[in-house]
XYZ file of C-alpha atoms in Angstrom:
314
model
C 11.459 1.778 5.226
C 9.230 -0.840 3.578
C 10.778 -4.311 3.809
C 9.713 -6.500 0.905
C 9.808 -10.296 0.711
C 9.877 -11.655 -2.857
C 8.724 -15.262 -2.763
C 10.547 -17.533 -5.199
C 9.507 -21.012 -6.297
C 11.368 -23.778 -8.072
C 11.622 -23.250 -11.843
C 10.686 -19.608 -11.371
C 10.062 -17.335 -14.338
C 13.009 -14.965 -14.545
C 10.966 -12.172 -16.124
C 8.475 -11.813 -13.297
C 11.189 -12.393 -10.693
C 13.305 -9.765 -12.424
C 10.430 -7.284 -12.338
C 9.957 -7.853 -8.619
C 13.641 -7.367 -7.817
C 13.988 -4.377 -10.160
C 11.140 -2.491 -8.540
C 11.298 -3.656 -4.938
C 14.867 -4.813 -4.240
C 17.167 -2.681 -6.385
C 18.853 -0.002 -4.280
C 17.905 3.559 -5.207
C 19.922 5.747 -2.818
C 18.614 8.896 -4.482
C 15.100 8.105 -3.160
C 14.677 8.390 0.635
C 13.077 5.429 2.448
C 13.136 3.234 -0.644
C 12.155 -0.425 -0.454
C 14.497 -2.943 1.097
C 13.771 -6.159 -0.769
C 14.971 -9.729 -0.458
C 14.216 -12.915 -2.381
C 13.017 -15.654 -0.031
C 11.612 -19.166 -0.027
C 9.417 -21.119 2.358
C 10.868 -24.462 1.270
C 14.228 -24.336 -0.530
C 17.523 -22.534 0.008
C 18.647 -23.393 -3.506
C 16.142 -22.550 -6.237
C 16.424 -23.513 -9.883
C 14.969 -21.254 -12.566
C 14.675 -21.470 -16.331
C 17.678 -21.946 -18.639
C 19.641 -23.814 -15.983
C 20.052 -20.804 -13.721
C 20.130 -21.551 -9.999
C 20.525 -19.336 -6.955
C 20.832 -19.538 -3.216
C 18.199 -17.612 -1.278
C 17.150 -17.269 2.343
C 14.801 -19.840 3.785
C 12.252 -18.208 6.108
C 9.621 -19.565 8.442
C 7.978 -16.246 9.306
C 7.031 -13.052 7.479
C 6.979 -10.973 10.663
C 9.993 -8.851 9.643
C 8.442 -7.824 6.317
C 5.837 -5.245 5.308
C 5.098 -6.439 1.764
C 5.018 -9.894 0.185
C 5.428 -10.176 -3.591
C 4.569 -13.408 -5.439
C 6.070 -13.014 -8.939
C 4.512 -16.247 -10.246
C 3.240 -19.605 -9.036
C 2.107 -23.010 -10.228
C -1.625 -22.852 -11.091
C -2.048 -26.509 -10.135
C -0.162 -26.392 -6.819
C -1.921 -26.619 -3.461
C -0.326 -25.114 -0.364
C 0.503 -26.623 2.983
C -1.672 -25.415 5.821
C 1.284 -23.879 7.665
C 2.109 -21.726 4.616
C -1.511 -20.598 4.335
C -1.611 -19.777 8.057
C 1.654 -17.840 7.765
C 0.419 -15.729 4.853
C -3.038 -15.144 6.325
C -1.496 -14.009 9.605
C 0.840 -11.678 7.727
C -2.049 -10.064 5.857
C -4.390 -9.757 8.841
C -1.622 -8.003 10.788
C -1.439 -5.317 8.117
C 0.926 -6.840 5.566
C 0.530 -6.069 1.878
C 0.399 -8.839 -0.742
C 1.160 -8.249 -4.422
C 1.051 -10.920 -7.118
C 2.225 -10.935 -10.726
C 0.807 -13.146 -13.449
C 0.018 -16.626 -12.030
C 0.928 -15.457 -8.533
C -2.793 -14.793 -8.116
C -3.257 -18.555 -7.717
C -1.066 -18.464 -4.604
C -3.100 -15.602 -3.079
C -6.400 -17.323 -3.914
C -5.141 -20.621 -2.497
C -4.462 -18.769 0.770
C -8.147 -17.792 0.848
C -7.425 -14.080 0.650
C -9.324 -13.360 -2.573
C -12.712 -14.679 -1.474
C -15.448 -12.182 -2.373
C -12.819 -9.938 -3.971
C -11.932 -8.956 -7.520
C -8.781 -10.457 -9.037
C -7.058 -11.080 -12.343
C -4.239 -13.192 -13.763
C -2.698 -14.096 -17.106
C -5.422 -14.534 -19.745
C -4.178 -18.037 -20.586
C -5.102 -19.180 -17.077
C -8.358 -17.244 -16.729
C -10.680 -20.221 -17.226
C -8.665 -22.365 -14.837
C -8.728 -19.619 -12.229
C -12.475 -19.017 -12.541
C -13.229 -22.736 -12.288
C -11.005 -23.318 -9.286
C -12.019 -20.193 -7.367
C -15.708 -19.466 -8.100
C -15.932 -17.298 -4.980
C -13.497 -14.804 -6.528
C -14.778 -12.197 -8.987
C -12.461 -12.540 -11.974
C -11.922 -9.286 -13.886
C -11.205 -9.561 -17.592
C -9.115 -7.211 -19.726
C -7.407 -5.201 -17.004
C -3.726 -4.697 -16.305
C -4.159 -5.133 -12.583
C -6.575 -5.094 -9.665
C -5.456 -3.462 -6.433
C -7.490 -2.748 -3.313
C -7.129 -2.984 0.467
C -3.480 -4.081 0.489
C -4.000 -6.939 -1.986
C -3.250 -6.685 -5.689
C -2.957 -8.936 -8.737
C -1.502 -8.078 -12.121
C -2.349 -9.787 -15.389
C 0.171 -11.248 -17.857
C 3.913 -10.844 -17.560
C 4.431 -7.264 -18.753
C 1.514 -6.038 -16.628
C 3.837 -6.548 -13.658
C 5.558 -3.342 -14.758
C 2.303 -1.383 -14.845
C 1.259 -2.751 -11.469
C 4.637 -2.085 -9.828
C 4.570 1.520 -11.018
C 1.077 1.852 -9.561
C 2.314 0.620 -6.187
C 5.277 3.010 -6.292
C 2.887 5.794 -7.275
C 0.777 5.090 -4.210
C 3.765 4.803 -1.865
C 5.944 7.660 -3.127
C 3.809 9.889 -5.337
C 3.731 10.950 -8.960
C 7.236 12.415 -9.269
C 9.081 9.366 -7.947
C 6.983 6.919 -9.985
C 7.693 8.910 -13.139
C 11.378 9.016 -12.238
C 11.491 5.230 -11.928
C 9.588 4.820 -15.216
C 12.034 7.127 -16.947
C 15.031 5.198 -15.631
C 13.502 1.987 -16.990
C 12.710 3.607 -20.377
C 9.288 1.994 -20.375
C 6.725 2.535 -23.112
C 4.156 5.349 -22.899
C 1.085 4.914 -20.688
C -0.939 1.858 -21.625
C -4.697 1.865 -21.653
C -6.278 -0.626 -19.285
C -9.081 -0.938 -16.799
C -7.009 -0.025 -13.763
C -3.950 1.526 -15.352
C -5.045 4.912 -14.047
C -2.182 5.392 -11.613
C 0.635 4.480 -13.992
C 2.233 7.727 -15.065
C 3.198 8.604 -18.644
C 6.992 8.375 -18.759
C 8.988 11.446 -19.736
C 10.230 11.044 -23.271
C 13.899 11.402 -24.176
C 14.965 14.287 -26.387
C 15.885 11.895 -29.171
C 12.259 10.923 -29.741
C 10.503 12.392 -32.753
C 8.531 15.526 -31.820
C 10.549 15.874 -28.579
C 10.886 19.657 -28.843
C 7.197 20.059 -29.626
C 6.234 17.802 -26.738
C 8.562 19.643 -24.370
C 6.992 22.927 -25.463
C 3.502 21.540 -24.877
C 4.359 20.225 -21.403
C 5.784 23.624 -20.475
C 2.575 25.376 -21.593
C -0.237 23.053 -20.545
C -2.158 25.908 -18.937
C -2.358 27.655 -22.316
C -5.158 26.939 -24.854
C -3.083 24.324 -26.713
C -4.810 21.867 -29.041
C -3.678 19.455 -31.749
C -3.576 22.239 -34.342
C -1.214 24.154 -32.056
C 1.043 21.107 -31.765
C 1.117 20.601 -35.537
C 1.945 24.264 -36.073
C 4.729 24.107 -33.484
C 6.170 21.063 -35.285
C 5.920 22.872 -38.643
C 3.749 20.108 -40.100
C 0.322 19.872 -41.614
C -2.386 18.646 -39.258
C -2.927 15.462 -41.264
C 0.772 14.610 -41.436
C 1.269 15.439 -37.769
C -1.624 13.202 -36.702
C -0.270 10.284 -38.713
C 3.341 10.612 -37.537
C 2.337 11.284 -33.945
C 0.268 8.109 -33.637
C 2.984 6.064 -35.373
C 5.633 7.374 -32.961
C 3.659 7.540 -29.717
C 1.041 4.838 -30.061
C -1.798 7.206 -29.121
C -3.472 10.200 -30.743
C -2.103 13.671 -30.078
C -5.388 14.624 -28.401
C -5.186 11.677 -26.004
C -1.540 12.422 -25.231
C -2.317 16.059 -24.484
C -5.151 15.081 -22.167
C -2.875 12.617 -20.365
C -0.252 15.308 -19.806
C -2.877 17.638 -18.358
C -4.160 14.858 -16.130
C -0.621 14.187 -14.907
C -0.214 17.884 -14.078
C -3.617 18.020 -12.379
C -2.698 15.014 -10.242
C 0.505 16.699 -9.090
C -1.414 19.859 -8.216
C -4.035 17.878 -6.303
C -1.340 16.087 -4.317
C -0.136 19.429 -2.974
C -3.554 19.777 -1.338
C -3.469 23.586 -1.482
C -5.329 24.736 -4.593
C -9.090 24.662 -5.017
C -10.626 22.776 -7.951
C -11.011 25.854 -10.116
C -7.327 26.727 -9.668
C -6.295 23.153 -10.433
C -8.463 23.115 -13.558
C -7.071 26.398 -14.876
C -3.416 25.644 -14.125
C -3.628 22.219 -15.784
C -5.329 23.518 -18.905
C -8.836 22.149 -18.334
C -10.206 25.690 -17.872
C -13.025 24.777 -15.488
C -13.801 22.196 -12.775
C -16.530 20.563 -14.874
C -14.092 19.624 -17.660
C -11.548 18.515 -15.062
C -14.073 16.204 -13.386
C -15.240 14.832 -16.732
C -11.695 13.879 -17.803
C -10.897 12.344 -14.424
C -14.009 10.192 -14.653
C -13.378 9.256 -18.281
C -9.686 8.374 -18.000
C -9.147 7.548 -14.316
C -12.623 6.386 -13.206
C -12.444 8.522 -10.043
C -13.193 12.164 -9.264
C -10.513 14.789 -8.565
C -11.754 15.012 -4.973
C -11.403 11.263 -4.475
C -7.925 11.385 -5.967
C -6.897 14.186 -3.614
C -8.243 12.386 -0.556
C -6.476 9.176 -1.456
C -3.053 10.523 -2.368
C -2.847 13.549 -0.121
C -3.511 11.173 2.776
C -0.734 8.861 1.555
C 1.717 11.764 1.512
C 0.821 12.831 5.012
C 1.218 9.312 6.465
């Protein structure tokens, strides 16, 4: 079981704190070995948040009992005491994972853990971050950056994308999609490193639900946008217009995303060769499969298999 410490500050933002507790502290008994999360503080047992809300949380002096530290947000202008920096550095160097949302990246950078690394934060604080930490490579226009047990998400809602990516890495595609479905989050968002956030399953009340269900059940068939329009009993032009208005992406992009999701599940099983994966996911051949992985996910199918098959075996 992964024990998660969620670090809370005075006047904390309830949105980011809520995201952290929703993903990493809410009990999910239907999922084996789910996170065991707790909100903590290094300084205060009673913490005030926005709108006059206050709460009592555990004061800790050590992170030794935890596996993951989440910093939902932080003060961009605040410096840290040396003992806090030492505590966090020790935690990371002993194998702990550190995840930050929004301005939480300032806390991680202040601990010296982002030196010579890529990072991001809320766009409104980008210039401040780049000025204060010139030894960190700031990445613009991404939802999150995550590598080697340290990750930073951008503005507030990107915490959702980033948390799903972490769950995807820890538990696999099916569980991440299950969590996304329970949260009724929006369809997959484009972004520089949004590649491991899965497209949520749509409810049957959504427009085109039957057509989409049919498509997902027949991804290995030669389905294209014309096939979808025909299945929905609409003209191609009308279907394209209504699909984008309802889904936020083109039908072609959606179909490719569904095939990528299926291909990722097949690769995680670590049994089929690339040609079998390509055919069963509707890409027809390994060349097309590799091209779409590179275009949409920025990695190859082989790299994806190595990364996530290894995670499942650990």
